[in-house]
PDB file of C-alpha atoms and ligand atoms in Angstrom:
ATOM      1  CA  UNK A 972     217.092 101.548 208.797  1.00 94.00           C
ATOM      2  CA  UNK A 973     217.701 100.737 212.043  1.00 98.00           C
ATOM      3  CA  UNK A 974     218.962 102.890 215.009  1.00 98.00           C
ATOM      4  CA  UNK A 975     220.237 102.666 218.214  1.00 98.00           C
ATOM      5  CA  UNK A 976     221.144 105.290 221.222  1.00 99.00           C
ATOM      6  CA  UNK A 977     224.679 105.009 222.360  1.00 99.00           C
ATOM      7  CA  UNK A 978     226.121 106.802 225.695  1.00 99.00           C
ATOM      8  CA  UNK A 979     229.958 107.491 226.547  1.00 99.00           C
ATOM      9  CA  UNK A 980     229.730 107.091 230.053  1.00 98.00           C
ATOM     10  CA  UNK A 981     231.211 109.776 232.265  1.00 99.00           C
ATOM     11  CA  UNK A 982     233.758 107.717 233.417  1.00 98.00           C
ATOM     12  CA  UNK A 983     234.800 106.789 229.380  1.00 99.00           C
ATOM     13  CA  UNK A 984     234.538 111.207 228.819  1.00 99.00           C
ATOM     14  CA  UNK A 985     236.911 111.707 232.410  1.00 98.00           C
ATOM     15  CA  UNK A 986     239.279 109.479 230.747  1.00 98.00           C
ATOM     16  CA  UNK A 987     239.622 110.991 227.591  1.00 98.00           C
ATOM     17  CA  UNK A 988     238.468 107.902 225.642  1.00 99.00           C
ATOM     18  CA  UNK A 989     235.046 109.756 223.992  1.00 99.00           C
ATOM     19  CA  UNK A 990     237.279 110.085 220.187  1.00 98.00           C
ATOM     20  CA  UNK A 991     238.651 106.462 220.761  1.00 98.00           C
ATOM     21  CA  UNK A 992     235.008 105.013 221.183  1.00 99.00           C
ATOM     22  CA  UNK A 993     233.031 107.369 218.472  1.00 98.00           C
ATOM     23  CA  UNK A 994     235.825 106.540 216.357  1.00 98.00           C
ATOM     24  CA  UNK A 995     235.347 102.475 216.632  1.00 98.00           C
ATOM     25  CA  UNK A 996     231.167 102.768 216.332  1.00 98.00           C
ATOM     26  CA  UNK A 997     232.239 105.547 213.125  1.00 98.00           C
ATOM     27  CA  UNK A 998     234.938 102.896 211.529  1.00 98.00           C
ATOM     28  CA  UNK A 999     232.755 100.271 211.740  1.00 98.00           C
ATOM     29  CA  UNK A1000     230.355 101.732 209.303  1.00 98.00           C
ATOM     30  CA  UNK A1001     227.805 102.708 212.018  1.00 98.00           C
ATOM     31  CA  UNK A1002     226.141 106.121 210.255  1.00 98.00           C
ATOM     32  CA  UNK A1003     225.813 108.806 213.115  1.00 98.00           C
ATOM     33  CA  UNK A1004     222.627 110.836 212.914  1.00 98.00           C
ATOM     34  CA  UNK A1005     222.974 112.170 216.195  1.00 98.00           C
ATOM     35  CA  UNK A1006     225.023 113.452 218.871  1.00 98.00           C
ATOM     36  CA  UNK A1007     225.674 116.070 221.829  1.00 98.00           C
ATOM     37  CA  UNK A1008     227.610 116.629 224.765  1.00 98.00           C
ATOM     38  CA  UNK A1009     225.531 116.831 227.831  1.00 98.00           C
ATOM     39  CA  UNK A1010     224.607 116.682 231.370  1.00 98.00           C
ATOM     40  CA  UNK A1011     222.297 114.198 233.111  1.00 98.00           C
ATOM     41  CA  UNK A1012     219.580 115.350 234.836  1.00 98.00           C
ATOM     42  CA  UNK A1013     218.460 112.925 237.511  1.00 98.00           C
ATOM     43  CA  UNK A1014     215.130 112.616 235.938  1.00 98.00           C
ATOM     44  CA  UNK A1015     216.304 111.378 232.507  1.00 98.00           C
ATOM     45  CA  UNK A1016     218.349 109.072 234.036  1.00 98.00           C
ATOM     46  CA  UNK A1017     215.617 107.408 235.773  1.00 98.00           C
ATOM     47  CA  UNK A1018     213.583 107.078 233.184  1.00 98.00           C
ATOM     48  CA  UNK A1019     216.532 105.492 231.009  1.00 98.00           C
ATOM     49  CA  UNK A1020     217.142 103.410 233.169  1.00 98.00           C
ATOM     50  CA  UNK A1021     213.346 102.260 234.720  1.00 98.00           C
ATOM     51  CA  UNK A1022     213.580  99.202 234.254  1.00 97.00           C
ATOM     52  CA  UNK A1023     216.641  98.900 236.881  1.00 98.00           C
ATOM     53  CA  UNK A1024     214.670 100.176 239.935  1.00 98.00           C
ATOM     54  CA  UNK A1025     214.684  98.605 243.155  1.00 97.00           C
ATOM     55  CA  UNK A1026     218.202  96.627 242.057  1.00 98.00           C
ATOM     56  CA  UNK A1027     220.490  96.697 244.647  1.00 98.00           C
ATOM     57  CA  UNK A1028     223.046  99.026 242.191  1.00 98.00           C
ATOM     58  CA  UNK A1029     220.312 101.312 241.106  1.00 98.00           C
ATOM     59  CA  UNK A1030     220.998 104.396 242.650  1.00 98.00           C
ATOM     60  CA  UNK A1031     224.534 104.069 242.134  1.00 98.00           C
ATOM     61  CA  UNK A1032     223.775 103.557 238.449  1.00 98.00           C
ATOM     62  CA  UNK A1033     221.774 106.848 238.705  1.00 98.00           C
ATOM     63  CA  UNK A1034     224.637 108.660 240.751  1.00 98.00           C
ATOM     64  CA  UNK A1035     226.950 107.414 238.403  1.00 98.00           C
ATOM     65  CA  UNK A1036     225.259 108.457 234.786  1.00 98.00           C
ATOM     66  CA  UNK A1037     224.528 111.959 236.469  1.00 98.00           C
ATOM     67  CA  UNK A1038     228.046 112.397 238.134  1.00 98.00           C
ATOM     68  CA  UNK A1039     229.945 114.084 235.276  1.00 98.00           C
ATOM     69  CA  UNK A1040     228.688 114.936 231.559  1.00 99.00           C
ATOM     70  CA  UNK A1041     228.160 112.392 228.788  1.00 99.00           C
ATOM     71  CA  UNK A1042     228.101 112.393 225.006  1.00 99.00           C
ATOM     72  CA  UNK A1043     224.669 110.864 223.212  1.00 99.00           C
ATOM     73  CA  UNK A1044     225.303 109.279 219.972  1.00 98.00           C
ATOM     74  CA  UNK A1045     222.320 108.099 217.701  1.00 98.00           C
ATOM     75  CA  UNK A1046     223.761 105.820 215.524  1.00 98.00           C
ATOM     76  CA  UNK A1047     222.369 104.246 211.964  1.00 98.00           C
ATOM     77  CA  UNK A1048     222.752 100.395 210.609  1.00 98.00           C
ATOM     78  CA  UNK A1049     221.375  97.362 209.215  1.00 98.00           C
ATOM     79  CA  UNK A1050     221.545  95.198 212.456  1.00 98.00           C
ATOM     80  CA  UNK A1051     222.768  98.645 214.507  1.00 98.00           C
ATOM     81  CA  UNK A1052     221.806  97.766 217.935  1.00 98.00           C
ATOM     82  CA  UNK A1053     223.235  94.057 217.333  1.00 98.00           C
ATOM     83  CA  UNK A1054     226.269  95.888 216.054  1.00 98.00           C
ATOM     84  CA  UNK A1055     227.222  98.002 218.662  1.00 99.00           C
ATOM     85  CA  UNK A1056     226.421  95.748 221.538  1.00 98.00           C
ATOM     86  CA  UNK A1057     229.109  93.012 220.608  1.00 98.00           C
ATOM     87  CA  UNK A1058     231.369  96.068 220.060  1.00 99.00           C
ATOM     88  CA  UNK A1059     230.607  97.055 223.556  1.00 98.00           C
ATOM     89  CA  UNK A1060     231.028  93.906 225.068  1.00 98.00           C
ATOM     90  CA  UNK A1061     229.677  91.721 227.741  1.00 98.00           C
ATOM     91  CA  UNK A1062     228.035  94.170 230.887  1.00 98.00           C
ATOM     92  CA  UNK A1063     230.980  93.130 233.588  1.00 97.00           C
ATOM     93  CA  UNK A1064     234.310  94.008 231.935  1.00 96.00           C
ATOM     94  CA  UNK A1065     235.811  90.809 233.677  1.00 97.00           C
ATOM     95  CA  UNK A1066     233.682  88.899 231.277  1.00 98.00           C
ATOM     96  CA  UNK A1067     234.139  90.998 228.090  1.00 98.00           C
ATOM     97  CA  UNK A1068     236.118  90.107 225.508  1.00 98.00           C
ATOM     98  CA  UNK A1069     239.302  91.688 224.265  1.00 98.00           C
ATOM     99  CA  UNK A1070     238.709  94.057 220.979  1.00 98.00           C
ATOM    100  CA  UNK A1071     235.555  95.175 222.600  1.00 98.00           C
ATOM    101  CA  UNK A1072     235.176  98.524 224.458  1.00 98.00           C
ATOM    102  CA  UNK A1073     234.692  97.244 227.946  1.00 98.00           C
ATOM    103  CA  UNK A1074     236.859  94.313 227.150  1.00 98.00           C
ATOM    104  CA  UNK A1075     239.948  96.512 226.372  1.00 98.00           C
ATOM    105  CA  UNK A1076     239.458  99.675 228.751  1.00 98.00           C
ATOM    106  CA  UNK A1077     236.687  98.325 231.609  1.00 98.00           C
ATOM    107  CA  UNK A1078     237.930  96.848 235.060  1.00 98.00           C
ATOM    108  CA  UNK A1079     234.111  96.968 236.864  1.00 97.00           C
ATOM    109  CA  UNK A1080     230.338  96.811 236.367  1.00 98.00           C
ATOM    110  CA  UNK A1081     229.824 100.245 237.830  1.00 98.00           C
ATOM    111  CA  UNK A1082     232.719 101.832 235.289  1.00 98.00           C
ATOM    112  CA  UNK A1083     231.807 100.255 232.210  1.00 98.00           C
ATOM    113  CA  UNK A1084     232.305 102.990 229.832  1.00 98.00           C
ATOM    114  CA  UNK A1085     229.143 102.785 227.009  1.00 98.00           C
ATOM    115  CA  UNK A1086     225.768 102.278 226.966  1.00 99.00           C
ATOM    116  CA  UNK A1087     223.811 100.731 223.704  1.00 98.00           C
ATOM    117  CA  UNK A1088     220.554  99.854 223.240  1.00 98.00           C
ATOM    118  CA  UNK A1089     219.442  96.306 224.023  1.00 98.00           C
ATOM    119  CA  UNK A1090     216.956  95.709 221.545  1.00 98.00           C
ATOM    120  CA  UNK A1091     215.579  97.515 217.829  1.00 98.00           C
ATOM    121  CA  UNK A1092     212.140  98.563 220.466  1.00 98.00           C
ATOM    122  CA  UNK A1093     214.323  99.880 223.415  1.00 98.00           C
ATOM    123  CA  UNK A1094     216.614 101.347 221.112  1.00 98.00           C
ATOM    124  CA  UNK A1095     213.521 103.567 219.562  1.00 98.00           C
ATOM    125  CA  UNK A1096     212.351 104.402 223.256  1.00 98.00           C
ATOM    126  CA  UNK A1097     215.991 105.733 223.992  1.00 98.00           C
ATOM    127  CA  UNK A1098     216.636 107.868 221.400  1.00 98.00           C
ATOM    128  CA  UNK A1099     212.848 109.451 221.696  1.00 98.00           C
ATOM    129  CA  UNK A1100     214.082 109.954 225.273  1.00 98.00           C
ATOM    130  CA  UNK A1101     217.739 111.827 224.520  1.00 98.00           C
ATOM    131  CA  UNK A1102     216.710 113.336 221.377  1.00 98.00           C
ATOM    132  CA  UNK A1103     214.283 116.178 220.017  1.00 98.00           C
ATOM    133  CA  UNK A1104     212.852 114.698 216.537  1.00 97.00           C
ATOM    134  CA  UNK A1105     214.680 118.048 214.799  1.00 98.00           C
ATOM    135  CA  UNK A1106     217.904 116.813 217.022  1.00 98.00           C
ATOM    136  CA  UNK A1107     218.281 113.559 214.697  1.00 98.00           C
ATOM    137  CA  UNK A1108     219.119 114.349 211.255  1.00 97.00           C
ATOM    138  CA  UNK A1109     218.780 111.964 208.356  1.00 94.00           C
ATOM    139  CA  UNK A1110     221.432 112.446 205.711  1.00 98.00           C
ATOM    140  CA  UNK A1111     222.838 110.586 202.716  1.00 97.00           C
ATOM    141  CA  UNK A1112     226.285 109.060 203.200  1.00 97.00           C
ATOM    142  CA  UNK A1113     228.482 108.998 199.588  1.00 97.00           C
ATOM    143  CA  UNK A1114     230.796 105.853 200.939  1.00 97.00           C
ATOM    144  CA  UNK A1115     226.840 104.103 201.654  1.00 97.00           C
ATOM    145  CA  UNK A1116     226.816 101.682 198.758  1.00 98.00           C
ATOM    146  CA  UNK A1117     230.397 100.479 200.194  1.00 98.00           C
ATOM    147  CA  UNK A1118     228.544  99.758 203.338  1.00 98.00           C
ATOM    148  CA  UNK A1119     225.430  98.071 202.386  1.00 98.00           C
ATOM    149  CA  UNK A1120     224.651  96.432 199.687  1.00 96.00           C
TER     150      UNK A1120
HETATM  151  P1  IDP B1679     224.044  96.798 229.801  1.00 68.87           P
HETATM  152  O1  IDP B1679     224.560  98.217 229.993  1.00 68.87           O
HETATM  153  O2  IDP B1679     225.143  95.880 229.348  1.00 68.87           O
HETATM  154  O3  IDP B1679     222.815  96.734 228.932  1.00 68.87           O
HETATM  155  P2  IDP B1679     222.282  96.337 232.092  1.00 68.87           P
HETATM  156  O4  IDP B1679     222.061  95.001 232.730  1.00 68.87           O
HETATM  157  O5  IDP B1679     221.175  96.903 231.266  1.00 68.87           O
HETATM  158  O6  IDP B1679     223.641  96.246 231.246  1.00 68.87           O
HETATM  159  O7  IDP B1679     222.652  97.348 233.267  1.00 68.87           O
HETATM  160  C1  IDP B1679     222.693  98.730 233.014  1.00 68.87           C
HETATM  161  C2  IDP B1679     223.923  99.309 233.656  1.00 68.87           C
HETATM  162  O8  IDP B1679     223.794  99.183 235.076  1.00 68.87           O
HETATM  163  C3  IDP B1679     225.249  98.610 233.333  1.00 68.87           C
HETATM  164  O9  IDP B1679     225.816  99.017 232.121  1.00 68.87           O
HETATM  165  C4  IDP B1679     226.089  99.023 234.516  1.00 68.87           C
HETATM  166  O10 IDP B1679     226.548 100.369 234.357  1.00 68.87           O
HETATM  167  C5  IDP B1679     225.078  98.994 235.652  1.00 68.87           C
HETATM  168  N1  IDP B1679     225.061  97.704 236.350  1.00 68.87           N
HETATM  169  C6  IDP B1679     224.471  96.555 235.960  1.00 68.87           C
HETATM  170  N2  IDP B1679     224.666  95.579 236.851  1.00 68.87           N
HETATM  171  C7  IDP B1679     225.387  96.136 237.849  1.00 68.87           C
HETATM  172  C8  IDP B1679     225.902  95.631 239.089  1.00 68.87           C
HETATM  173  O11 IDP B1679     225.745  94.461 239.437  1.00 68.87           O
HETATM  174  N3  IDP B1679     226.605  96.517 239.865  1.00 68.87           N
HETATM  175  C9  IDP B1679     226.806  97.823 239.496  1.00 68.87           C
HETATM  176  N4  IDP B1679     226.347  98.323 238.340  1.00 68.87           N
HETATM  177  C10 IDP B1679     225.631  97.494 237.527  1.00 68.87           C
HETATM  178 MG1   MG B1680     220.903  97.513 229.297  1.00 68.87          MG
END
């Protein structure tokens, strides 16, 4: 089944919005196998987010993600990282729709709330990246036949 990493942003954690968004991904059906409160250490961050250096916002992405702790989700689907993108919403919140995250509590790029894997193969990289192997725990779900068919 397919995963993806998810990150409440400091900013989303400040404002108080960490149930609101783990609620939406949990609602949705999205199975969580994983999940702490943390904080960033400057070297996980840049290797998370690698393929960003030497962009103009870089080290204000890395400031940012490091500035205040963060909860890691590791979340379970068919189509998972799909999923919780178009939950999250277009990158700028000016651009996101309404009914997603960013779309409904974003204003800028640089405080847009959530992070979610881009891709099934960056998703796998992430979560090998935020999570011990004996962090992630695979478990059987009673509502799962309501979920998938
Ligand atoms: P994504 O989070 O929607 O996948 P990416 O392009 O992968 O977007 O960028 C990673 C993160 O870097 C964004 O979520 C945002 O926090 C930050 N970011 C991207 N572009 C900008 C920018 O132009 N200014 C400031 N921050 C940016
Ligand atoms: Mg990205």
């Amino acid at each position: 089944m397919e995963r993806t990493l998810i990150i409440v942003k400091p900013d989303a954690v400040q404002r108080g919005l960490t149930g609101e968004i783990i609620r939406r991904f949990e609602q949705r059906g999205l199975k969580i196998v994983g999940m702490k409160f943390m904080q960033v250490s400057r070297e996980l961050a840049q290797k998370h987010y690698a393929e960003h250096e030497g962009k103009p916002f870089y080290e204000g992405l890395v400031a940012y993600i490091t500035s205040s702790p963060v909860v890691v989700l590791a979340l379970e689907a068919k189509n998972c990282v799909e999923l919780a993108r178009n939950m999250i919403g277009k990158t700028k919140p000016v651009e996101a729709l309404p009914g997603t995250i960013r779309g409904d509590f974003g204003v800028e790029v640089g405080r847009n709330l959530v992070h979610g894997s881009d891709s099934p193969t960056s998703g796998e990289r992430e979560l090998a990246l935020w999570f011990t192997p004996q962090e992630l725990t695979g478990w059987a779900r009673v509502v799962e036949p309501w979920i998938h068919e």
